[in-house]
Tab-separated table of C-alpha atoms in Angstrom:
chain	number	residue	atom	x	y	z
N	1	UNK	CA	-104.355	-46.012	-49.740
N	2	UNK	CA	-102.434	-47.129	-52.803
N	3	UNK	CA	-103.619	-45.471	-55.987
N	4	UNK	CA	-102.531	-45.773	-59.574
N	5	UNK	CA	-100.100	-42.816	-59.350
N	6	UNK	CA	-98.165	-44.526	-56.584
N	7	UNK	CA	-98.071	-47.765	-58.550
N	8	UNK	CA	-96.748	-45.935	-61.616
N	9	UNK	CA	-94.019	-44.185	-59.584
N	10	UNK	CA	-92.885	-47.481	-58.052
N	11	UNK	CA	-92.813	-49.286	-61.374
N	12	UNK	CA	-90.875	-46.464	-63.052
N	13	UNK	CA	-88.216	-46.338	-60.312
N	14	UNK	CA	-84.680	-47.147	-61.490
N	15	UNK	CA	-82.660	-48.749	-58.763
N	16	UNK	CA	-79.009	-47.891	-58.112
N	17	UNK	CA	-78.088	-51.088	-56.275
N	18	UNK	CA	-78.526	-54.536	-57.730
N	19	UNK	CA	-81.424	-56.436	-56.219
N	20	UNK	CA	-83.562	-53.405	-55.345
N	21	UNK	CA	-85.787	-53.076	-58.395
N	22	UNK	CA	-89.530	-53.418	-57.985
N	23	UNK	CA	-89.601	-56.779	-59.719
N	24	UNK	CA	-86.756	-58.185	-57.584
N	25	UNK	CA	-88.167	-56.981	-54.280
N	26	UNK	CA	-91.620	-58.269	-55.161
N	27	UNK	CA	-90.259	-61.811	-55.105
N	28	UNK	CA	-89.120	-61.527	-51.447
N	29	UNK	CA	-91.288	-62.801	-48.588
N	30	UNK	CA	-93.372	-60.336	-46.614
N	31	UNK	CA	-93.325	-57.851	-49.496
N	32	UNK	CA	-95.643	-54.914	-49.096
N	33	UNK	CA	-96.238	-51.344	-50.162
N	34	UNK	CA	-96.659	-48.657	-47.493
N	35	UNK	CA	-97.551	-45.010	-48.175
N	36	UNK	CA	-97.625	-42.235	-45.526
N	37	UNK	CA	-96.876	-38.508	-45.389
N	38	UNK	CA	-95.384	-38.077	-48.834
N	39	UNK	CA	-93.314	-41.216	-48.399
N	40	UNK	CA	-93.622	-44.429	-50.305
N	41	UNK	CA	-92.020	-47.650	-49.177
N	42	UNK	CA	-91.973	-50.920	-51.005
N	43	UNK	CA	-90.136	-53.915	-49.658
N	44	UNK	CA	-90.199	-56.321	-46.764
N	45	UNK	CA	-92.489	-55.534	-43.831
N	46	UNK	CA	-92.708	-57.300	-40.465
N	47	UNK	CA	-95.359	-56.504	-37.845
N	48	UNK	CA	-96.291	-53.322	-39.724
N	49	UNK	CA	-92.719	-51.962	-39.702
N	50	UNK	CA	-90.090	-51.715	-42.395
N	51	UNK	CA	-87.817	-54.641	-41.719
N	52	UNK	CA	-85.465	-56.205	-44.257
N	53	UNK	CA	-84.719	-55.028	-47.795
N	54	UNK	CA	-86.624	-52.180	-49.291
N	55	UNK	CA	-86.735	-48.801	-51.004
N	56	UNK	CA	-87.937	-45.573	-49.403
N	57	UNK	CA	-89.008	-42.778	-51.745
N	58	UNK	CA	-89.205	-39.274	-50.213
N	59	UNK	CA	-89.749	-35.724	-51.451
N	60	UNK	CA	-87.290	-33.821	-53.684
N	61	UNK	CA	-85.713	-36.966	-55.055
N	62	UNK	CA	-84.477	-38.069	-51.652
N	63	UNK	CA	-84.167	-41.851	-51.875
N	64	UNK	CA	-82.808	-44.615	-49.664
N	65	UNK	CA	-82.427	-48.166	-50.759
N	66	UNK	CA	-81.001	-50.761	-48.454
N	67	UNK	CA	-81.642	-52.697	-45.294
N	68	UNK	CA	-84.065	-51.743	-42.504
N	69	UNK	CA	-84.514	-52.785	-38.916
N	70	UNK	CA	-87.661	-51.740	-37.079
N	71	UNK	CA	-88.339	-48.785	-39.367
N	72	UNK	CA	-84.701	-47.572	-39.186
N	73	UNK	CA	-81.957	-47.682	-41.767
N	74	UNK	CA	-79.665	-50.384	-40.481
N	75	UNK	CA	-77.072	-52.353	-42.420
N	76	UNK	CA	-75.785	-51.879	-45.936
N	77	UNK	CA	-77.430	-49.069	-47.849
N	78	UNK	CA	-77.281	-46.344	-50.434
N	79	UNK	CA	-78.810	-42.888	-49.991
N	80	UNK	CA	-79.051	-39.937	-52.337
N	81	UNK	CA	-79.906	-36.468	-50.957
N	82	UNK	CA	-81.731	-33.529	-52.575
N	83	UNK	CA	-78.336	-31.807	-53.053
N	84	UNK	CA	-77.332	-34.743	-55.287
N	85	UNK	CA	-74.705	-35.819	-52.760
N	86	UNK	CA	-74.912	-39.485	-51.850
N	87	UNK	CA	-73.605	-41.975	-49.323
N	88	UNK	CA	-72.985	-45.654	-49.748
N	89	UNK	CA	-71.963	-47.802	-46.833
N	90	UNK	CA	-73.041	-49.131	-43.470
N	91	UNK	CA	-75.814	-47.719	-41.265
N	92	UNK	CA	-76.513	-48.186	-37.572
N	93	UNK	CA	-79.791	-46.959	-36.106
N	94	UNK	CA	-80.473	-44.679	-39.038
N	95	UNK	CA	-76.985	-43.035	-39.263
N	96	UNK	CA	-73.800	-43.847	-41.167
N	97	UNK	CA	-71.515	-45.901	-38.953
N	98	UNK	CA	-68.643	-48.115	-39.981
N	99	UNK	CA	-67.064	-48.166	-43.412
N	100	UNK	CA	-68.628	-45.891	-45.970
N	101	UNK	CA	-68.113	-43.400	-48.769
N	102	UNK	CA	-69.716	-39.999	-49.068
N	103	UNK	CA	-69.564	-38.189	-52.406
N	104	UNK	CA	-70.442	-34.514	-52.745
N	105	UNK	CA	-72.268	-33.151	-55.754
N	106	UNK	CA	-69.142	-31.310	-56.951
N	107	UNK	CA	-67.105	-34.522	-57.048
N	108	UNK	CA	-65.287	-34.392	-53.677
N	109	UNK	CA	-65.528	-37.499	-51.588
N	110	UNK	CA	-64.618	-39.044	-48.264
N	111	UNK	CA	-63.941	-42.724	-48.033
N	112	UNK	CA	-63.314	-44.153	-44.580
N	113	UNK	CA	-64.759	-44.867	-41.178
N	114	UNK	CA	-67.867	-43.298	-39.689
N	115	UNK	CA	-69.416	-43.068	-36.251
N	116	UNK	CA	-72.842	-41.688	-35.362
N	117	UNK	CA	-73.119	-39.974	-38.738
N	118	UNK	CA	-69.665	-38.275	-38.597
N	119	UNK	CA	-66.331	-39.025	-40.194
N	120	UNK	CA	-64.518	-40.773	-37.390
N	121	UNK	CA	-61.459	-42.994	-37.582
N	122	UNK	CA	-59.128	-43.638	-40.472
N	123	UNK	CA	-60.230	-42.042	-43.698
N	124	UNK	CA	-59.305	-40.163	-46.876
N	125	UNK	CA	-60.738	-36.946	-48.217
N	126	UNK	CA	-60.101	-36.129	-51.882
N	127	UNK	CA	-60.654	-32.640	-53.318
N	128	UNK	CA	-61.441	-31.500	-56.823
N	129	UNK	CA	-57.959	-30.415	-57.987
N	130	UNK	CA	-55.782	-33.009	-56.390
N	131	UNK	CA	-55.740	-31.636	-52.839
N	132	UNK	CA	-56.340	-34.388	-50.316
N	133	UNK	CA	-56.039	-35.520	-46.718
N	134	UNK	CA	-55.535	-38.990	-45.453
N	135	UNK	CA	-55.238	-39.825	-41.804
N	136	UNK	CA	-57.189	-39.943	-38.597
N	137	UNK	CA	-60.508	-38.166	-38.016
N	138	UNK	CA	-62.451	-37.314	-34.863
N	139	UNK	CA	-66.077	-36.128	-35.105
N	140	UNK	CA	-65.759	-34.981	-38.688
N	141	UNK	CA	-62.361	-33.190	-38.424
N	142	UNK	CA	-58.756	-34.274	-39.006
N	143	UNK	CA	-57.254	-35.065	-35.606
N	144	UNK	CA	-54.105	-37.032	-34.938
N	145	UNK	CA	-51.515	-38.148	-37.454
N	146	UNK	CA	-52.208	-37.527	-41.075
N	147	UNK	CA	-50.958	-36.233	-44.398
N	148	UNK	CA	-52.288	-33.256	-46.289
N	149	UNK	CA	-51.576	-32.125	-49.837
N	150	UNK	CA	-52.609	-28.714	-51.143
N	151	UNK	CA	-53.512	-27.613	-54.625
N	152	UNK	CA	-50.261	-25.617	-55.055
N	153	UNK	CA	-48.169	-28.707	-54.311
N	154	UNK	CA	-47.301	-28.098	-50.650
N	155	UNK	CA	-47.349	-31.246	-48.536
N	156	UNK	CA	-47.499	-31.741	-44.788
N	157	UNK	CA	-47.064	-34.926	-42.827
N	158	UNK	CA	-47.487	-34.880	-39.074
N	159	UNK	CA	-49.990	-34.204	-36.324
N	160	UNK	CA	-53.328	-32.382	-36.643
N	161	UNK	CA	-55.818	-30.857	-34.244
N	162	UNK	CA	-59.267	-29.701	-35.372
N	163	UNK	CA	-58.212	-29.635	-39.048
N	164	UNK	CA	-55.048	-27.579	-38.299
N	165	UNK	CA	-51.391	-28.582	-38.169
N	166	UNK	CA	-50.635	-28.959	-34.496
N	167	UNK	CA	-47.722	-30.819	-32.942
N	168	UNK	CA	-44.628	-32.243	-34.577
N	169	UNK	CA	-44.597	-32.372	-38.340
N	170	UNK	CA	-42.680	-31.966	-41.575
N	171	UNK	CA	-43.769	-29.755	-44.446
N	172	UNK	CA	-42.389	-29.786	-47.968
N	173	UNK	CA	-43.128	-26.670	-50.023
N	174	UNK	CA	-43.591	-26.482	-53.749
N	175	UNK	CA	-40.501	-24.245	-54.139
N	176	UNK	CA	-38.264	-26.906	-52.575
N	177	UNK	CA	-38.053	-25.488	-49.061
N	178	UNK	CA	-38.640	-27.818	-46.121
N	179	UNK	CA	-39.564	-27.259	-42.494
N	180	UNK	CA	-39.239	-29.780	-39.676
N	181	UNK	CA	-40.390	-28.893	-36.184
N	182	UNK	CA	-43.291	-27.952	-33.952
N	183	UNK	CA	-46.592	-26.488	-35.141
N	184	UNK	CA	-49.327	-24.743	-33.210
N	185	UNK	CA	-52.680	-23.713	-34.655
N	186	UNK	CA	-51.447	-24.312	-38.187
N	187	UNK	CA	-48.162	-22.357	-37.923
N	188	UNK	CA	-44.582	-23.122	-36.834
N	189	UNK	CA	-44.193	-22.455	-33.108
N	190	UNK	CA	-41.231	-23.338	-30.917
N	191	UNK	CA	-38.113	-25.208	-32.018
N	192	UNK	CA	-37.764	-25.916	-35.696
N	193	UNK	CA	-35.429	-26.329	-38.644
N	194	UNK	CA	-35.904	-24.690	-42.008
N	195	UNK	CA	-34.029	-25.963	-45.070
N	196	UNK	CA	-34.008	-23.546	-47.978
N	197	UNK	CA	-33.891	-24.747	-51.550
N	198	UNK	CA	-30.876	-22.447	-52.091
N	199	UNK	CA	-28.868	-24.413	-49.549
N	200	UNK	CA	-29.317	-22.007	-46.645
N	201	UNK	CA	-30.248	-23.389	-43.229
N	202	UNK	CA	-31.872	-22.056	-40.084
N	203	UNK	CA	-32.294	-23.673	-36.702
N	204	UNK	CA	-33.942	-21.856	-33.833
N	205	UNK	CA	-37.160	-20.533	-32.368
N	206	UNK	CA	-40.379	-19.731	-34.209
N	207	UNK	CA	-43.441	-17.818	-33.119
N	208	UNK	CA	-46.637	-17.461	-35.112
N	209	UNK	CA	-44.856	-18.829	-38.166
N	210	UNK	CA	-41.918	-16.368	-38.025
N	211	UNK	CA	-38.367	-16.610	-36.715
N	212	UNK	CA	-38.509	-15.090	-33.235
N	213	UNK	CA	-35.990	-15.732	-30.487
N	214	UNK	CA	-32.514	-17.183	-30.622
N	215	UNK	CA	-31.470	-18.877	-33.844
N	216	UNK	CA	-28.580	-19.740	-36.119
N	217	UNK	CA	-28.617	-19.052	-39.830
N	218	UNK	CA	-26.034	-19.825	-42.472
N	219	UNK	CA	-25.865	-19.396	-46.214
N	220	UNK	CA	-23.193	-19.143	-48.878
N	221	UNK	CA	-22.303	-15.503	-48.123
N	222	UNK	CA	-22.549	-15.179	-44.335
N	223	UNK	CA	-23.619	-16.800	-41.094
N	224	UNK	CA	-25.465	-15.306	-38.165
N	225	UNK	CA	-25.913	-16.365	-34.532
N	226	UNK	CA	-28.219	-14.292	-32.400
N	227	UNK	CA	-31.754	-13.156	-31.809
N	228	UNK	CA	-34.613	-12.630	-34.262
N	229	UNK	CA	-37.953	-10.908	-34.140
N	230	UNK	CA	-40.610	-11.289	-36.845
N	231	UNK	CA	-38.179	-12.968	-39.256
N	232	UNK	CA	-35.569	-10.202	-38.869
N	233	UNK	CA	-32.308	-9.974	-36.963
N	234	UNK	CA	-33.166	-8.076	-33.816
N	235	UNK	CA	-31.161	-7.996	-30.605
N	236	UNK	CA	-27.727	-9.278	-29.642
N	237	UNK	CA	-25.979	-11.235	-32.352
N	238	UNK	CA	-22.855	-11.842	-34.386
N	239	UNK	CA	-22.688	-11.649	-38.167
N	240	UNK	CA	-19.730	-13.317	-39.888
N	241	UNK	CA	-19.159	-12.786	-43.597
N	242	UNK	CA	-17.406	-15.188	-45.929
N	243	UNK	CA	-14.250	-13.045	-46.003
N	244	UNK	CA	-13.990	-13.174	-42.203
N	245	UNK	CA	-15.435	-9.756	-41.443
N	246	UNK	CA	-17.412	-9.744	-38.214
N	247	UNK	CA	-20.139	-7.585	-36.801
N	248	UNK	CA	-20.927	-8.294	-33.195
N	249	UNK	CA	-23.388	-6.285	-31.167
N	250	UNK	CA	-26.994	-5.197	-31.419
N	251	UNK	CA	-29.185	-5.480	-34.497
N	252	UNK	CA	-32.421	-3.666	-35.195
N	253	UNK	CA	-34.799	-4.857	-37.961
N	254	UNK	CA	-31.956	-6.561	-39.873
N	255	UNK	CA	-29.670	-3.505	-39.499
N	256	UNK	CA	-26.490	-3.517	-37.464
N	257	UNK	CA	-26.301	-0.776	-34.849
N	258	UNK	CA	-22.746	0.509	-34.799
N	259	UNK	CA	-21.745	1.936	-31.438
N	260	UNK	CA	-19.889	5.274	-31.717
N	261	UNK	CA	-18.255	6.794	-28.649
N	262	UNK	CA	-19.291	10.421	-28.317
N	263	UNK	CA	-16.553	12.898	-27.410
N	264	UNK	CA	-17.342	15.147	-24.532
N	265	UNK	CA	-17.385	18.894	-25.100
N	266	UNK	CA	-15.711	19.465	-21.731
N	267	UNK	CA	-11.945	20.209	-22.037
N	268	UNK	CA	-9.538	17.537	-20.920
N	269	UNK	CA	-8.132	19.662	-18.125
N	270	UNK	CA	-11.580	19.850	-16.528
N	271	UNK	CA	-12.258	16.134	-16.601
N	272	UNK	CA	-12.707	14.658	-13.141
N	273	UNK	CA	-9.662	12.924	-11.770
N	274	UNK	CA	-10.428	9.370	-10.728
N	275	UNK	CA	-7.306	9.057	-8.565
N	276	UNK	CA	-8.104	9.610	-4.873
N	277	UNK	CA	-6.517	12.585	-3.056
N	278	UNK	CA	-3.596	12.115	-0.710
N	279	UNK	CA	-5.664	12.633	2.404
N	280	UNK	CA	-8.395	10.307	1.158
N	281	UNK	CA	-8.185	7.922	4.130
N	282	UNK	CA	-8.295	10.808	6.604
N	283	UNK	CA	-11.397	12.211	4.971
N	284	UNK	CA	-13.127	8.819	5.113
N	285	UNK	CA	-12.316	8.444	8.810
N	286	UNK	CA	-13.574	11.945	9.555
N	287	UNK	CA	-16.841	11.232	7.734
N	288	UNK	CA	-17.390	7.869	9.411
N	289	UNK	CA	-16.588	9.104	12.940
N	290	UNK	CA	-19.734	10.018	14.916
N	291	UNK	CA	-20.291	13.673	15.832
N	292	UNK	CA	-18.959	15.069	19.081
N	293	UNK	CA	-22.361	15.652	20.628
N	294	UNK	CA	-23.137	11.946	20.212
N	295	UNK	CA	-19.884	10.628	21.624
N	296	UNK	CA	-19.870	13.053	24.605
N	297	UNK	CA	-23.331	12.012	25.792
N	298	UNK	CA	-22.825	8.287	25.304
N	299	UNK	CA	-23.184	6.486	28.673
N	300	UNK	CA	-19.968	5.176	30.194
N	301	UNK	CA	-20.026	1.421	30.703
N	302	UNK	CA	-17.158	1.464	33.200
N	303	UNK	CA	-17.862	1.589	36.947
N	304	UNK	CA	-17.847	5.160	38.192
N	305	UNK	CA	-16.724	6.402	41.565
N	306	UNK	CA	-19.466	8.174	43.455
N	307	UNK	CA	-18.648	11.661	44.540
N	308	UNK	CA	-19.895	13.251	47.812
N	309	UNK	CA	-20.139	16.575	46.058
N	310	UNK	CA	-22.862	17.610	43.745
N	311	UNK	CA	-21.426	18.650	40.415
N	312	UNK	CA	-22.557	20.701	37.522
N	313	UNK	CA	-21.369	19.495	34.158
N	314	UNK	CA	-21.431	21.935	31.301
N	315	UNK	CA	-21.422	20.271	27.883
N	316	UNK	CA	-20.733	22.321	24.801
N	317	UNK	CA	-21.939	20.720	21.549
N	318	UNK	CA	-20.069	21.724	18.451
N	319	UNK	CA	-21.389	21.226	14.953
N	320	UNK	CA	-19.291	18.670	13.009
N	321	UNK	CA	-17.515	20.310	10.157
N	322	UNK	CA	-16.851	17.702	7.451
N	323	UNK	CA	-14.853	20.177	5.425
N	324	UNK	CA	-12.264	20.606	8.112
N	325	UNK	CA	-9.457	18.091	8.461
N	326	UNK	CA	-9.128	18.756	12.193
N	327	UNK	CA	-10.921	16.402	14.542
N	328	UNK	CA	-13.730	17.899	16.644
N	329	UNK	CA	-12.757	18.581	20.250
N	330	UNK	CA	-14.813	17.912	23.323
N	331	UNK	CA	-15.222	20.688	25.819
N	332	UNK	CA	-16.093	19.346	29.196
N	333	UNK	CA	-15.711	21.585	32.192
N	334	UNK	CA	-16.243	20.479	35.782
N	335	UNK	CA	-16.640	23.382	38.163
N	336	UNK	CA	-15.891	21.445	41.360
N	337	UNK	CA	-12.632	19.961	42.577
N	338	UNK	CA	-13.343	16.428	41.584
N	339	UNK	CA	-9.801	15.173	41.970
N	340	UNK	CA	-9.501	16.515	45.516
N	341	UNK	CA	-12.755	14.889	46.589
N	342	UNK	CA	-11.691	11.594	45.079
N	343	UNK	CA	-8.432	11.706	47.052
N	344	UNK	CA	-10.288	12.431	50.287
N	345	UNK	CA	-12.606	9.473	49.752
N	346	UNK	CA	-9.693	7.154	49.134
N	347	UNK	CA	-8.047	8.274	52.407
N	348	UNK	CA	-11.292	7.807	54.394
N	349	UNK	CA	-11.797	4.426	52.848
N	350	UNK	CA	-8.296	3.371	53.919
N	351	UNK	CA	-8.923	4.545	57.495
N	352	UNK	CA	-12.190	2.659	57.682
N	353	UNK	CA	-10.553	-0.545	56.509
N	354	UNK	CA	-7.897	-0.215	59.227
N	355	UNK	CA	-10.614	0.323	61.839
N	356	UNK	CA	-12.335	-2.825	60.620
N	357	UNK	CA	-9.210	-4.862	61.231
N	358	UNK	CA	-8.939	-3.503	64.793
N	359	UNK	CA	-12.593	-4.316	65.485
N	360	UNK	CA	-12.150	-7.853	64.213
N	361	UNK	CA	-9.098	-8.398	66.452
N	362	UNK	CA	-10.927	-7.108	69.550
N	363	UNK	CA	-13.926	-9.254	68.770
N	364	UNK	CA	-11.828	-12.375	68.555
N	365	UNK	CA	-10.089	-11.611	71.859
N	366	UNK	CA	-13.407	-10.914	73.605
N	367	UNK	CA	-14.900	-14.186	72.420
N	368	UNK	CA	-11.917	-16.133	73.682
N	369	UNK	CA	-12.103	-14.403	77.068
N	370	UNK	CA	-15.846	-15.016	77.420
N	371	UNK	CA	-15.494	-18.703	76.637
N	372	UNK	CA	-12.955	-19.107	79.433
N	373	UNK	CA	-14.889	-17.151	82.063
N	374	UNK	CA	-18.396	-18.531	81.357
N	375	UNK	CA	-18.952	-22.289	81.026
N	376	UNK	CA	-22.297	-21.770	79.334
N	377	UNK	CA	-20.714	-19.656	76.594
N	378	UNK	CA	-23.280	-16.938	76.889
N	379	UNK	CA	-22.982	-14.359	74.111
N	380	UNK	CA	-21.600	-11.033	75.133
N	381	UNK	CA	-22.299	-7.901	73.082
N	382	UNK	CA	-20.251	-4.776	73.226
N	383	UNK	CA	-20.609	-1.646	71.131
N	384	UNK	CA	-17.285	-0.596	69.725
N	385	UNK	CA	-18.405	2.507	67.883
N	386	UNK	CA	-21.768	4.097	67.611
N	387	UNK	CA	-22.993	7.465	66.617
N	388	UNK	CA	-25.611	8.815	68.967
N	389	UNK	CA	-27.580	10.486	66.208
N	390	UNK	CA	-28.141	7.400	63.977
N	391	UNK	CA	-29.333	3.843	64.375
N	392	UNK	CA	-26.804	1.010	64.030
N	393	UNK	CA	-26.508	-0.121	60.457
N	394	UNK	CA	-24.634	-2.842	58.770
N	395	UNK	CA	-21.277	-1.861	57.468
N	396	UNK	CA	-21.758	-0.842	53.856
N	397	UNK	CA	-19.421	1.157	51.699
N	398	UNK	CA	-21.358	0.751	48.460
N	399	UNK	CA	-21.765	3.936	46.562
N	400	UNK	CA	-24.680	4.437	44.255
N	401	UNK	CA	-22.991	4.705	40.897
N	402	UNK	CA	-26.138	4.264	38.837
N	403	UNK	CA	-27.636	7.529	39.906
N	404	UNK	CA	-25.231	10.362	39.258
N	405	UNK	CA	-26.836	13.740	39.451
N	406	UNK	CA	-25.484	16.574	37.319
N	407	UNK	CA	-27.508	19.295	39.025
N	408	UNK	CA	-26.053	21.619	41.654
N	409	UNK	CA	-27.760	21.310	45.056
N	410	UNK	CA	-26.905	23.510	48.023
N	411	UNK	CA	-28.446	23.902	51.472
N	412	UNK	CA	-30.268	26.948	52.724
N	413	UNK	CA	-27.002	28.360	54.105
N	414	UNK	CA	-25.114	27.597	50.869
N	415	UNK	CA	-23.175	24.702	52.422
N	416	UNK	CA	-22.985	21.224	50.926
N	417	UNK	CA	-23.905	18.384	53.261
N	418	UNK	CA	-22.241	14.979	53.442
N	419	UNK	CA	-23.691	11.713	54.632
N	420	UNK	CA	-21.779	10.260	57.570
N	421	UNK	CA	-20.818	6.665	57.321
N	422	UNK	CA	-21.642	4.287	60.190
N	423	UNK	CA	-21.130	0.686	60.978
N	424	UNK	CA	-22.201	-1.656	63.766
N	425	UNK	CA	-20.411	-4.112	65.875
N	426	UNK	CA	-20.164	-7.578	64.471
N	427	UNK	CA	-22.064	-10.233	66.434
């Protein structure tokens, strides 16, 4: 219901944009006045909805004048908020979108592109005392390439991320210094160059805004090449003064650590002699040679002659004395007459070989005789030598060399027994 108070408020309204006074809007087609929930609208209406040009009066001096589309702010418009800040520009579906300018109550303003009610795209923000930013925005924050100027006169031109200097950029300070390099989270990080207003120059690594890592610095009085930590010379480096004096070594918090050789309190005549002794090689050989008890029990890879006698080998193990220059000696005692038994076996072996030759000759002669006497060549067997106490066995003179017993064995009567060798007639 439209009463007289509403009519008086509409008639007393002073428009901000040309063409939006009550008298001007009243001349437009489909003009109407709509009042609901502390809101008063006067302007064009279509199918019961705000559509076209009009003015919307709300509580606390919140006013919008501009274009509508199906009850939503859409198109060119001007809006003043209860905080006395105001926006003038394009609207899409009730929110600023496109080109527009927002002015805060204190005088700051942003003039640029908008999207979905946020500063988005190319735009410029201007502060109260000359500080400003112009560049690219994403969702209300500087992102991408831009330029920022502070109140104190510092200027930065480069890349931004979430309102902070991030990426490659160049900063010019009010005192005349200049930095060119990489930024991270608003501070120099990584490789960079710093040009001092005094003429000095630094090129190297930065971390958290301070010189940290390897770098090179030069000025009118000296030059330095080496490592830094927290803006101070720290680590290996070389300092060269203008007069040619050098300091090369380790630095600690900008101070040079001079290395001083400490003199030992031990007299010179007691210092260890680094020259090896005369018998140095002999001592090394003695130390590297295995102990006697290891070498004496090491199995022999050569073929051993079997002995018919059981032997007892007594091995004496001596402790290796590394302090003695004499080589350890092996004590190996054999209680039986090994050499005599070996000689006897060689003689028996020779006799057996001669007997073999005789047997072969007789066999050949017997075969020839049998072939002549018998036309059917029937085989004829004849025993040349046979022991009555043992069965005929094939001639074998192999001695078991893999099993050598070192334990004394004697019979019940204390006599050692020998195995008799036998062979059979060849067929």
